[in-house]
Coordinates of C-alpha atoms in Angstrom, one line a residue:
Q15 CA -68.1 63.6 34.7
I16 CA -67.5 59.8 34.5
E17 CA -71.1 59.1 34.9
Q18 CA -72.0 61.6 32.1
D19 CA -69.2 60.2 29.8
I20 CA -70.5 56.4 30.2
H21 CA -72.1 57.0 26.8
F22 CA -69.7 59.4 25.4
L23 CA -66.7 57.1 25.5
A24 CA -67.8 55.3 22.3
T25 CA -65.9 54.1 19.2
A26 CA -67.2 54.1 15.6
A27 CA -64.7 51.3 14.7
R28 CA -66.7 49.5 12.2
D29 CA -64.5 46.2 12.4
L30 CA -65.4 45.6 16.2
P31 CA -68.3 43.6 17.2
T32 CA -71.5 45.5 18.1
R33 CA -70.9 44.5 21.6
H34 CA -67.6 46.2 21.9
R35 CA -68.6 49.6 20.2
S36 CA -69.1 51.3 23.5
I37 CA -68.3 50.9 27.2
T38 CA -72.1 50.8 27.8
A39 CA -72.6 47.9 25.6
V40 CA -69.6 46.0 26.8
F41 CA -71.0 46.3 30.6
D42 CA -74.4 45.4 28.9
H43 CA -72.9 42.3 27.2
S44 CA -71.0 41.2 30.5
W45 CA -74.2 41.8 32.5
R46 CA -76.2 39.8 30.8
L47 CA -73.7 36.7 31.0
L48 CA -74.3 37.2 34.9
N49 CA -76.8 34.6 36.4
P50 CA -79.7 36.6 38.6
A51 CA -77.7 36.1 41.8
E52 CA -74.7 37.5 40.4
Q53 CA -76.6 40.6 38.8
R54 CA -78.5 41.2 42.2
T55 CA -75.4 41.1 44.1
L56 CA -73.2 43.4 41.7
S57 CA -76.0 46.0 41.7
Q58 CA -76.2 46.0 45.5
L59 CA -72.3 46.1 45.8
A60 CA -72.3 49.3 43.5
L61 CA -73.6 51.1 46.7
F62 CA -70.1 50.7 48.3
Q63 CA -68.0 53.8 48.4
G64 CA -64.3 53.2 48.2
G65 CA -64.7 49.4 48.4
F66 CA -65.6 47.2 51.0
T67 CA -64.7 44.2 53.2
R68 CA -66.0 40.5 52.7
A69 CA -67.9 40.8 55.9
A70 CA -69.4 44.1 54.8
A71 CA -70.4 42.5 51.4
Q72 CA -72.1 39.8 53.4
A73 CA -74.0 41.9 55.6
V74 CA -75.0 44.7 53.3
A75 CA -75.6 42.7 49.9
G76 CA -76.0 39.3 51.1
A77 CA -73.1 38.5 49.0
S78 CA -71.6 34.7 49.3
L79 CA -67.7 34.1 48.8
V80 CA -68.9 32.0 45.9
T81 CA -70.7 34.9 44.5
L82 CA -67.9 37.4 44.9
S83 CA -65.5 34.9 43.8
A84 CA -67.4 34.7 40.5
L85 CA -67.4 38.0 40.0
V86 CA -63.7 38.5 40.8
T87 CA -63.1 35.9 37.9
K88 CA -65.3 37.8 35.6
S89 CA -63.4 40.9 36.2
L90 CA -66.3 42.9 37.5
V91 CA -65.2 43.2 41.0
R92 CA -61.6 43.4 42.0
M93 CA -59.7 42.2 44.9
A94 CA -56.6 43.1 46.8
D95 CA -55.1 42.7 50.2
G96 CA -58.4 41.2 51.4
R97 CA -60.6 44.2 50.3
Y98 CA -63.0 44.5 47.3
D99 CA -63.9 47.2 44.9
L100 CA -65.4 48.2 41.6
H101 CA -63.9 50.2 38.9
E102 CA -66.0 53.4 38.9
L103 CA -67.3 53.0 35.6
V104 CA -68.5 49.6 36.5
R105 CA -70.0 50.7 39.9
Q106 CA -72.0 53.3 38.0
F107 CA -73.3 50.9 35.2
A108 CA -74.1 48.5 38.0
V109 CA -75.8 50.8 40.5
A110 CA -77.9 51.8 37.5
Q111 CA -79.5 48.5 37.3
L112 CA -80.8 48.5 40.8
T113 CA -84.2 49.6 39.6
D114 CA -86.0 47.8 42.4
D115 CA -87.0 50.6 45.0
D116 CA -87.8 48.1 47.7
L117 CA -84.6 46.5 47.2
L118 CA -82.4 49.9 46.7
R119 CA -83.9 51.0 50.3
A120 CA -83.5 48.1 51.9
T121 CA -79.7 47.7 50.8
Q122 CA -79.0 51.6 51.5
R123 CA -80.5 51.0 55.1
R124 CA -78.4 48.0 55.6
H125 CA -75.4 49.9 54.4
A126 CA -76.2 52.8 57.1
E127 CA -76.8 50.2 59.9
Y128 CA -73.5 48.3 59.2
Y129 CA -71.1 51.3 59.3
L130 CA -72.8 53.3 62.0
D131 CA -72.6 50.0 64.2
L132 CA -68.9 49.7 63.1
L133 CA -68.3 53.3 64.4
R134 CA -70.0 52.2 67.8
Q135 CA -67.8 49.3 67.7
R136 CA -64.6 51.2 67.2
E137 CA -65.2 54.2 69.8
A138 CA -63.4 52.4 72.8
A139 CA -60.5 51.2 70.6
L140 CA -59.9 54.6 69.2
Q141 CA -59.2 55.7 72.7
R142 CA -56.6 53.1 73.5
A143 CA -53.1 51.8 72.2
T144 CA -55.1 50.5 69.1
Q145 CA -55.8 54.1 68.0
L146 CA -53.7 54.1 65.0
Q147 CA -54.9 50.8 63.6
V148 CA -58.7 52.0 63.9
I149 CA -58.0 55.2 62.4
D150 CA -56.2 53.4 59.4
E151 CA -59.5 51.2 59.1
L152 CA -61.7 53.9 59.3
Q153 CA -59.5 56.1 56.7
R154 CA -59.9 53.2 54.2
E155 CA -64.0 53.2 55.0
L156 CA -64.2 56.8 55.0
G157 CA -66.5 57.0 51.7
N158 CA -68.7 54.6 53.2
V159 CA -68.8 56.0 56.7
R160 CA -70.0 59.3 55.0
Q161 CA -72.3 57.8 52.9
A162 CA -73.9 55.9 55.8
W163 CA -74.2 59.3 57.9
T164 CA -76.2 60.4 55.0
W165 CA -78.6 57.6 54.9
A166 CA -79.0 57.4 58.5
G167 CA -80.9 60.6 58.3
R168 CA -83.0 59.4 55.3
F169 CA -83.9 56.1 57.6
A170 CA -84.1 58.1 61.0
L171 CA -81.6 55.4 62.6
W172 CA -81.9 57.1 66.1
E173 CA -80.4 54.4 68.2
L174 CA -77.4 53.7 66.0
L175 CA -76.5 57.4 65.2
F176 CA -76.7 58.1 69.2
H177 CA -74.0 55.4 69.7
A178 CA -72.0 56.2 66.6
T179 CA -71.4 59.8 67.1
H180 CA -68.5 60.1 69.5
C181 CA -66.5 57.8 66.9
Y182 CA -67.5 59.7 64.1
W183 CA -66.3 63.1 65.8
A184 CA -63.1 61.6 67.3
F185 CA -61.9 60.1 64.0
H186 CA -62.6 63.4 62.2
D187 CA -60.9 65.4 64.7
A188 CA -57.7 63.1 64.8
Q189 CA -57.5 63.4 60.9
G190 CA -58.0 67.3 60.7
L191 CA -61.3 66.9 59.1
V192 CA -63.3 69.1 61.4
H193 CA -64.6 71.3 58.5
E194 CA -65.9 68.0 56.5
G195 CA -67.3 66.7 59.8
S196 CA -69.4 69.6 60.8
A197 CA -70.8 69.9 57.2
A198 CA -72.1 66.5 57.0
T199 CA -73.2 66.7 60.5
E200 CA -75.3 70.1 60.0
L201 CA -76.8 68.6 56.9
L202 CA -77.9 65.7 59.0
I203 CA -79.1 67.6 61.8
Q204 CA -81.3 69.6 59.2
Q205 CA -82.7 66.2 58.0
L206 CA -83.6 65.0 61.5
T207 CA -84.9 68.2 63.2
D208 CA -88.6 67.6 62.3
Q209 CA -88.5 64.2 62.9
A210 CA -87.4 64.3 66.5
A211 CA -90.7 63.8 68.5
T212 CA -89.8 61.0 70.9
P213 CA -87.3 60.9 73.9
E214 CA -85.2 58.4 71.7
S215 CA -84.9 60.8 68.9
V216 CA -84.7 64.1 71.1
R217 CA -81.5 62.6 72.8
T218 CA -79.7 61.8 69.6
L219 CA -80.6 65.1 68.1
G220 CA -79.5 66.8 71.3
R221 CA -76.1 64.7 71.0
L222 CA -75.6 65.7 67.3
L223 CA -75.9 69.2 68.0
C224 CA -73.5 68.9 71.2
Y225 CA -71.0 67.3 68.6
C226 CA -71.6 69.8 65.8
G227 CA -70.6 72.3 68.6
F228 CA -67.2 70.3 69.3
F229 CA -66.2 70.6 65.5
Y230 CA -67.1 74.2 65.6
F231 CA -65.0 74.5 68.7
R232 CA -62.0 72.8 67.0
Q233 CA -62.3 75.3 63.9
G234 CA -62.0 78.3 66.3
D235 CA -65.6 79.5 65.8
N236 CA -66.7 79.7 69.5
G237 CA -69.9 81.7 68.3
A238 CA -71.3 78.9 66.3
A239 CA -69.9 76.4 69.0
H240 CA -71.9 77.9 71.8
A241 CA -75.1 78.2 69.6
Y242 CA -74.9 74.2 69.2
M243 CA -74.2 73.8 72.8
E244 CA -77.3 75.9 73.7
R245 CA -79.6 74.2 71.3
S246 CA -78.3 70.7 72.6
I247 CA -78.9 71.7 76.2
G248 CA -82.4 72.9 75.6
L249 CA -83.3 69.5 73.9
L250 CA -81.7 67.2 76.6
R251 CA -82.5 68.8 79.9
P252 CA -86.1 68.2 79.7
L253 CA -85.4 64.7 79.3
N254 CA -84.2 64.4 83.1
D255 CA -80.9 62.2 82.3
P256 CA -77.9 64.1 83.8
T257 CA -75.4 61.7 82.0
L258 CA -76.8 63.3 78.5
L259 CA -75.5 66.8 79.8
I260 CA -72.2 65.9 80.4
D261 CA -70.7 66.5 77.1
P262 CA -72.7 69.7 76.2
L263 CA -72.1 71.5 79.5

């Protein structure tokens, strides 16, 4: 609705300068005041969902502290408690400026790589006394994690997906989000099924099928769970790696 209303939220007040007669015009005026580096960075930051850290901004958008600070000073990026975000209307406008397809795809890929690797890094901590801190962190990053899960399929990030899957499942399970987790994982499986042609891709798809089965077990749907486990075993057994069969068996 917000996206549809950017052009609707306009005023006919004739005593206002032209640049203030609509929200779009205000954004456009502010955009033109940015230097090229600030424009590029802001358009890339608009791909984040639900905010981001300074480290994420650097890794995904190449945002320097100087540029981030400038965007905060110009009220286009907000910062609180060490975390940054964009007002939704600003985000909608800024992402529309990301018209370079190569830059768009490269930024999406870096975003997916960053958050899948974050899941990999947090797997061990999620099973220790630090569990609550990790859950709190991943809850703040849930929008980005879900977006990365989708883009991972687009870019077939097999290795990163393989190592991120357990933490993705464990977090959703701990938070009671098993329906959301299974739905997103099923979509990812559909994206990747036709692409699984190498041992690396087959083992990742087999792992995703296994954990989708875990999601269904948690929902009490044993029939669907067993079906996913059987598909997982069917893919993993020919790889002759017993460690891959520990979970589905």
